[in-house]
Short mmCIF file of C-alpha atoms in Angstrom, two decimals:
data_model
loop_
_atom_site.label_atom_id
_atom_site.label_comp_id
_atom_site.label_asym_id
_atom_site.label_seq_id
_atom_site.Cartn_x
_atom_site.Cartn_y
_atom_site.Cartn_z
CA MET A 1 72.95 76.62 96.37
CA ARG A 2 72.97 80.20 97.18
CA LEU A 3 71.78 81.10 100.57
CA PRO A 4 69.44 84.00 100.97
CA ASP A 5 71.20 87.10 102.38
CA ARG A 6 69.33 86.58 105.86
CA LEU A 7 70.36 83.07 106.15
CA LEU A 8 74.07 83.80 105.13
CA SER A 9 74.18 86.68 107.88
CA LEU A 10 72.73 84.13 110.42
CA ARG A 11 75.37 81.34 109.19
CA ASN A 12 78.37 83.70 109.46
CA ARG A 13 77.27 84.99 113.00
CA VAL A 14 77.17 81.32 114.25
CA LEU A 15 80.42 80.24 112.33
CA SER A 16 82.29 83.31 113.93
CA THR A 17 81.18 82.33 117.57
CA PRO A 18 84.26 80.78 119.51
CA GLY A 19 81.64 78.72 121.52
CA PHE A 20 80.29 77.04 118.25
CA GLN A 21 84.00 76.57 116.81
CA ARG A 22 84.77 74.71 119.91
CA TRP A 23 81.58 72.61 119.82
CA ALA A 24 82.17 71.83 115.89
CA ALA A 25 85.61 70.64 116.81
CA ILE A 26 84.44 68.16 119.34
CA PHE A 27 81.07 66.96 117.98
CA PRO A 28 81.80 63.90 116.04
CA LEU A 29 79.71 64.65 113.04
CA THR A 30 81.15 67.96 112.57
CA ARG A 31 84.72 67.30 113.54
CA PRO A 32 85.86 66.45 110.16
CA ILE A 33 84.34 69.64 108.51
CA ALA A 34 86.01 71.59 111.29
CA ARG A 35 89.32 70.09 110.87
CA ARG A 36 89.24 70.31 107.04
CA ARG A 37 88.24 74.33 107.42
CA SER A 38 91.07 74.84 109.95
CA ARG A 39 93.52 73.24 107.47
CA GLU A 40 92.23 75.33 104.56
CA LEU A 41 92.43 78.68 106.57
CA PHE A 42 95.93 77.54 107.96
CA ASP A 43 96.87 77.03 104.15
CA ILE A 44 96.03 80.33 103.26
CA VAL A 45 97.89 81.96 106.29
CA ALA A 46 101.07 79.73 105.53
CA GLY A 47 100.65 79.99 101.66
CA PHE A 48 103.77 82.40 101.39
CA VAL A 49 105.91 79.81 103.44
CA TYR A 50 104.94 76.83 101.33
CA SER A 51 105.80 78.90 97.92
CA GLN A 52 109.34 79.64 99.46
CA ILE A 53 109.84 76.36 100.24
CA LEU A 54 108.96 75.50 96.53
CA PHE A 55 111.21 78.38 95.46
CA ALA A 56 114.17 76.87 97.53
CA CYS A 57 113.68 73.61 95.93
CA VAL A 58 114.03 75.04 92.48
CA ARG A 59 117.11 77.32 93.35
CA VAL A 60 119.14 74.26 94.67
CA SER A 61 117.79 71.93 91.83
CA LEU A 62 116.52 69.61 94.08
CA PHE A 63 113.98 67.88 91.81
CA GLU A 64 116.57 67.20 89.20
CA ILE A 65 118.98 65.95 91.73
CA LEU A 66 116.22 63.47 93.32
CA ALA A 67 115.40 62.37 89.89
CA ASP A 68 118.81 60.46 89.86
CA GLY A 69 117.14 58.13 92.51
CA VAL A 70 116.81 57.51 96.34
CA GLN A 71 119.73 59.20 98.12
CA SER A 72 120.68 59.91 101.79
CA THR A 73 120.59 63.38 103.32
CA GLU A 74 124.22 63.57 103.72
CA GLN A 75 124.58 62.72 99.91
CA LEU A 76 121.85 65.37 99.14
CA ALA A 77 123.60 67.97 101.22
CA GLY A 78 126.61 68.04 99.32
CA ARG A 79 124.92 67.90 95.91
CA LEU A 80 122.68 70.78 97.11
CA ASP A 81 125.50 72.78 98.59
CA LEU A 82 123.45 72.89 101.96
CA PRO A 83 124.63 72.09 105.46
CA VAL A 84 123.29 68.45 106.48
CA ASP A 85 120.63 70.03 108.97
CA GLY A 86 119.56 72.53 106.48
CA ALA A 87 119.06 70.00 103.73
CA ARG A 88 117.38 67.90 106.20
CA ARG A 89 114.82 70.86 107.03
CA LEU A 90 114.14 71.38 103.27
CA LEU A 91 113.73 67.76 102.67
CA ARG A 92 111.13 67.21 105.39
CA ALA A 93 109.26 70.38 104.13
CA ALA A 94 109.37 69.05 100.61
CA VAL A 95 107.92 65.72 102.01
CA SER A 96 105.09 67.60 103.75
CA LEU A 97 104.17 69.36 100.44
CA ARG A 98 104.43 65.97 98.48
CA LEU A 99 107.48 67.33 96.51
CA ALA A 100 109.73 64.67 97.90
CA GLU A 101 109.07 61.21 99.46
CA ALA A 102 110.73 59.74 102.74
CA ARG A 103 112.08 56.31 102.11
CA GLY A 104 113.22 55.68 105.68
CA ASP A 105 116.69 55.73 107.32
CA ASP A 106 117.17 59.54 106.45
CA ARG A 107 116.57 58.72 102.61
CA TYR A 108 114.51 60.57 100.13
CA ALA A 109 113.21 60.19 96.72
CA LEU A 110 111.24 62.51 94.27
CA GLY A 111 107.45 62.92 95.33
CA GLU A 112 104.66 63.13 93.01
CA LEU A 113 104.56 66.78 92.74
CA GLY A 114 108.37 67.03 92.44
CA ALA A 115 108.28 64.46 89.41
CA ALA A 116 105.63 67.00 87.81
CA MET A 117 108.14 69.60 88.13
CA VAL A 118 110.76 67.56 86.41
CA GLY A 119 108.41 66.94 83.48
CA ASN A 120 107.43 70.63 83.16
CA PRO A 121 110.56 72.89 83.19
CA GLY A 122 108.25 75.94 82.58
CA ILE A 123 106.86 75.68 86.03
CA ALA A 124 110.41 76.17 87.58
CA ALA A 125 110.84 79.22 85.45
CA MET A 126 107.68 80.68 86.77
CA VAL A 127 108.58 79.94 90.38
CA GLU A 128 111.93 81.65 89.75
CA HIS A 129 110.00 84.58 88.20
CA HIS A 130 107.73 85.00 91.31
CA ALA A 131 110.58 86.81 93.13
CA MET A 132 109.22 89.85 91.42
CA ALA A 133 105.79 89.39 92.00
CA TYR A 134 106.44 89.00 95.66
CA ALA A 135 108.21 91.99 95.89
CA ASP A 136 105.34 93.99 94.38
CA LEU A 137 102.83 92.38 96.75
CA LYS A 138 104.88 92.99 99.93
CA ASP A 139 102.19 95.78 100.61
CA PRO A 140 99.07 94.53 99.02
CA VAL A 141 96.86 97.43 100.39
CA ALA A 142 99.26 100.12 98.69
CA LEU A 143 99.06 98.04 95.47
CA LEU A 144 95.23 97.99 95.86
CA ARG A 145 95.15 101.73 96.18
CA GLY A 146 97.54 102.40 93.39
CA GLU A 147 100.23 103.98 95.59
CA LEU A 148 102.95 101.87 94.31
CA ASN A 149 104.80 103.99 91.69
CA GLU A 150 107.47 101.43 91.03
CA ARG A 151 106.81 97.76 90.20
CA GLU A 152 109.18 94.99 89.37
CA LEU A 153 106.67 93.23 86.96
CA SER A 154 105.92 96.46 85.25
CA ARG A 155 109.49 96.79 84.26
CA TYR A 156 109.69 93.27 83.32
CA TRP A 157 106.90 93.09 80.89
CA ALA A 158 107.93 95.77 78.64
CA TYR A 159 104.70 96.35 76.87
CA ALA A 160 102.63 96.67 80.05
CA GLY A 161 101.46 100.40 80.14
CA SER A 162 103.82 101.39 77.25
CA GLU A 163 102.67 104.19 75.03
CA SER A 164 104.87 102.66 72.11
CA PRO A 165 105.37 99.11 72.75
CA ALA A 166 106.56 98.27 69.13
CA SER A 167 109.68 100.37 69.98
CA ALA A 168 110.90 98.06 72.58
CA GLU A 169 114.34 96.70 71.72
CA GLY A 170 115.36 92.90 71.96
CA GLN A 171 116.98 93.21 75.40
CA ALA A 172 113.78 94.48 76.85
CA VAL A 173 111.72 91.69 75.64
CA ASP A 174 114.04 88.62 75.86
CA GLY A 175 113.03 87.94 79.53
CA TYR A 176 109.51 87.85 79.23
CA SER A 177 109.42 86.31 75.80
CA GLU A 178 111.26 83.21 77.27
CA LEU A 179 108.76 83.17 80.26
CA MET A 180 105.80 83.32 77.63
CA ALA A 181 107.21 80.41 75.75
CA ASP A 182 107.53 78.34 78.90
CA SER A 183 103.87 79.11 79.83
CA GLN A 184 102.74 78.25 76.18
CA ARG A 185 104.61 75.06 76.44
CA LEU A 186 102.23 73.97 79.33
CA ILE A 187 99.11 74.62 77.35
CA ALA A 188 99.73 74.18 73.64
CA ASP A 189 98.80 70.65 73.36
CA ASP A 190 95.85 71.11 75.81
CA VAL A 191 94.46 73.78 73.27
CA LEU A 192 95.05 71.69 70.22
CA ASP A 193 93.53 68.61 71.60
CA ALA A 194 90.45 70.66 72.52
CA TYR A 195 90.10 72.11 68.83
CA SER A 196 91.69 70.49 65.96
CA LEU A 197 92.93 72.59 62.94
CA LYS A 198 93.06 69.81 60.58
CA GLY A 199 90.33 71.56 58.54
CA HIS A 200 92.16 74.87 58.62
CA ARG A 201 94.88 76.03 56.14
CA CYS A 202 96.48 79.18 57.88
CA LEU A 203 96.69 80.06 61.39
CA LEU A 204 97.52 83.48 62.61
CA ASP A 205 98.67 83.77 66.22
CA ILE A 206 98.55 87.31 67.54
CA ALA A 207 100.97 88.44 70.17
CA GLY A 208 102.37 84.89 70.11
CA GLY A 209 105.82 85.36 71.56
CA ASP A 210 108.48 83.16 70.08
CA GLY A 211 106.34 81.26 68.33
CA THR A 212 106.01 78.11 70.88
CA PHE A 213 102.34 77.71 70.16
CA LEU A 214 102.62 77.96 66.26
CA VAL A 215 105.61 75.39 66.30
CA THR A 216 103.30 73.00 68.26
CA ALA A 217 100.56 73.29 65.72
CA ALA A 218 102.85 73.35 62.69
CA LYS A 219 104.39 70.11 63.76
CA ARG A 220 101.01 68.45 64.62
CA TRP A 221 99.53 69.48 60.95
CA PRO A 222 102.17 69.41 58.41
CA HIS A 223 99.71 70.87 55.71
CA LEU A 224 99.06 74.07 58.11
CA ARG A 225 100.70 77.51 57.13
CA VAL A 226 101.41 79.62 60.35
CA VAL A 227 101.91 83.50 60.71
CA LEU A 228 103.02 85.06 64.05
CA PHE A 229 102.27 88.82 64.61
CA ASP A 230 104.00 90.49 67.64
CA LEU A 231 106.12 93.53 68.40
CA PRO A 232 109.16 93.75 65.88
CA ALA A 233 111.75 92.57 68.46
CA VAL A 234 109.71 89.59 69.55
CA ALA A 235 108.90 88.72 65.87
CA GLU A 236 112.73 88.56 65.24
CA ARG A 237 113.09 85.97 67.86
CA ALA A 238 110.21 84.00 66.47
CA ARG A 239 111.74 84.18 62.86
CA ALA A 240 114.89 82.69 64.24
CA ARG A 241 112.89 80.10 66.09
CA PHE A 242 111.00 78.99 62.96
CA GLN A 243 114.44 78.70 61.18
CA ARG A 244 115.90 76.44 63.84
CA GLU A 245 112.62 74.22 63.77
CA GLY A 246 112.86 73.86 60.08
CA LEU A 247 109.63 75.52 59.52
CA ALA A 248 110.70 78.56 57.47
CA ASP A 249 109.11 77.50 54.26
CA ARG A 250 105.60 77.73 56.15
CA ALA A 251 106.10 79.74 59.14
CA THR A 252 106.38 83.49 58.89
CA ALA A 253 106.64 86.26 61.69
CA VAL A 254 105.41 89.88 61.04
CA GLY A 255 106.57 92.76 63.59
CA GLY A 256 104.11 95.32 64.42
CA ASP A 257 101.74 96.61 67.03
CA ALA A 258 98.25 94.92 66.77
CA LEU A 259 96.63 97.82 68.16
CA ARG A 260 97.86 100.41 65.79
CA ASP A 261 98.93 98.36 62.67
CA PRO A 262 96.76 96.20 60.30
CA LEU A 263 97.03 92.50 60.74
CA PRO A 264 98.35 90.21 57.93
CA GLN A 265 95.52 88.74 55.73
CA GLY A 266 95.14 85.30 54.53
CA ALA A 267 94.44 83.11 57.63
CA ASP A 268 91.23 81.34 58.10
CA ILE A 269 91.87 81.18 61.90
CA VAL A 270 93.21 83.68 64.41
CA SER A 271 94.32 82.74 68.01
CA PHE A 272 94.93 84.76 71.04
CA VAL A 273 96.89 82.45 73.62
CA ARG A 274 97.25 83.85 77.13
CA VAL A 275 97.02 87.27 75.52
CA LEU A 276 93.73 89.22 76.40
CA HIS A 277 93.99 88.50 80.24
CA ASP A 278 97.29 90.75 80.05
CA HIS A 279 95.40 93.80 78.87
CA ASP A 280 92.74 95.99 80.26
CA ASP A 281 89.15 95.99 78.76
CA GLN A 282 89.78 98.82 76.13
CA GLU A 283 92.76 97.34 74.79
CA ALA A 284 91.49 93.67 74.95
CA GLN A 285 88.37 94.80 72.90
CA ALA A 286 90.59 96.52 70.50
CA PHE A 287 92.58 93.23 70.03
CA LEU A 288 89.32 91.42 69.24
CA ASN A 289 88.14 94.25 66.88
CA ALA A 290 91.24 94.13 65.04
CA ALA A 291 91.08 90.28 64.57
CA TYR A 292 87.40 90.41 63.00
CA PRO A 293 88.77 92.18 59.64
CA ALA A 294 91.79 89.81 59.44
CA LEU A 295 89.42 86.89 58.88
CA PRO A 296 87.34 85.86 55.89
CA ALA A 297 83.73 85.00 56.19
CA ASN A 298 83.18 81.93 58.44
CA GLY A 299 86.60 82.32 59.54
CA ARG A 300 87.44 81.14 63.18
CA LEU A 301 88.86 82.84 66.35
CA LEU A 302 90.42 81.00 69.37
CA VAL A 303 90.77 82.52 72.80
CA ALA A 304 92.67 80.37 75.10
CA GLU A 305 93.66 81.46 78.48
CA PRO A 306 93.03 80.89 82.35
CA MET A 307 89.65 82.26 83.02
CA SER A 308 87.74 83.59 86.23
CA GLY A 309 85.34 81.27 87.75
CA THR A 310 86.93 78.11 86.44
CA PRO A 311 85.01 75.34 88.58
CA GLY A 312 87.45 73.52 91.12
CA ALA A 313 90.09 76.27 90.21
CA GLU A 314 88.49 79.80 91.37
CA PRO A 315 91.60 81.09 93.18
CA ILE A 316 93.76 80.79 90.00
CA GLY A 317 91.82 83.34 88.08
CA ASP A 318 90.54 85.89 90.70
CA ALA A 319 93.13 85.53 93.39
CA TYR A 320 96.27 84.49 91.72
CA PHE A 321 95.85 86.21 88.34
CA GLY A 322 93.90 89.23 89.77
CA PHE A 323 96.62 90.14 91.93
CA TYR A 324 99.51 89.35 89.56
CA LEU A 325 98.15 91.44 86.78
CA LEU A 326 97.35 94.33 89.05
CA ALA A 327 101.00 94.46 90.15
CA MET A 328 101.95 93.99 86.36
CA GLY A 329 100.09 97.30 85.68
CA SER A 330 97.69 95.81 82.95
CA GLY A 331 94.87 93.06 82.70
CA ARG A 332 92.42 91.31 84.69
CA PRO A 333 90.87 87.82 84.66
CA ARG A 334 87.67 87.45 82.76
CA THR A 335 84.92 84.80 82.93
CA PRO A 336 83.96 82.93 79.80
CA ALA A 337 80.68 85.12 79.79
CA GLU A 338 82.50 88.36 79.80
CA LEU A 339 84.78 87.26 76.86
CA THR A 340 81.70 85.96 74.81
CA GLU A 341 80.42 89.45 75.29
CA MET A 342 83.55 91.01 74.09
CA LEU A 343 83.81 88.53 71.20
CA ARG A 344 80.16 89.58 70.33
CA ILE A 345 80.81 93.23 70.49
CA ALA A 346 83.77 92.59 67.91
CA GLY A 347 81.00 91.13 65.49
CA PHE A 348 81.89 87.35 66.02
CA ASP A 349 78.91 84.94 66.57
CA ARG A 350 78.58 81.22 67.38
CA VAL A 351 80.58 81.45 70.44
CA ARG A 352 81.15 78.33 72.30
CA GLN A 353 83.37 76.83 74.92
CA LYS A 354 85.43 73.86 74.13
CA ALA A 355 86.45 71.47 77.04
CA THR A 356 90.16 71.26 77.72
CA HIS A 357 92.10 68.53 79.53
CA ARG A 358 93.34 70.92 82.33
CA PRO A 359 91.00 73.86 82.72
CA ILE A 360 93.00 75.26 85.50
CA LEU A 361 95.66 76.15 83.24
CA THR A 362 93.49 77.31 80.25
CA GLN A 363 90.02 77.31 78.80
CA LEU A 364 89.00 77.74 75.30
CA LEU A 365 86.52 79.70 73.52
CA LEU A 366 85.75 79.28 69.85
CA ALA A 367 84.16 82.06 67.71
CA GLN A 368 83.22 82.53 64.25
CA ARG A 369 83.05 85.40 61.82
CA PRO A 370 79.63 85.50 60.27
CA SER A 371 79.24 84.71 56.41
#
């Protein structure tokens, strides 16, 4: 329940008083709340250190090594190429973050979160990639003021802010295409579990990278034809991917710029998977406008991406993606309501939200072109 402004001001004055803070930490009924709030605040303060511990674990392949079984610190130090004291410090830090688990007698095993890292190699790729984001965020106030002329993420994402993204060559798109593929692997099954393509005959995926999402869809539904539309250099990668996956007979990759070139015709469903939030409002609206004439009457459109205001995952949208996309130089997180309004402006109706298994990673909106 949202407090009235006057009560909110009173609450904040009380909470900011050192005397009240000390009383709340001592009084038995408020002590658990005070401790929890202290921990939450400290976690924000220490967040960069925690992320660097994870980065170190990824860099030395700790999770893959621990996946071999319980090992002593001395054994691990040799395999991690760290001095024993350095290995022990990293292992204890990893235990505190539930990335590793202490087994007594200076022995360690894989922790719950470490096991999740092993099962999702795309997360490790994102952790490695964050070195660029940290460089851009070293002066967040300058970033907010628009005073950073050179940004690592802007150079990495070749299309961000480019006046002619279709002219990007293969080398310029290789890095981000691989990262996009890793991120799509994390969510492809979640999206396809939330909405079945069994009743569709052809899926057009716009800005689909190397085709990871389409490969997943095509393998799940053998009757489905799939078409990818992306920048020419990216489409070339997707074409090779379809060939390797044995899907060349029903998977096509078309090169072009969705904001300037007409989209392929013939699909009865179009998807944007982690695409719109990478673009500013005008470009994101143009993507949706372009998708409308590519669909027949009653054709469907899917928008799958992390969204602002996701219950239980609010920091993912407005904190993480809000600042990451600012550093990237393009895009912003949007709420389902904002995206719904954009879909309606493009001409779509019957917009509805479909529940996904892990809304922290992606939410899903389904819309329809009127008959």
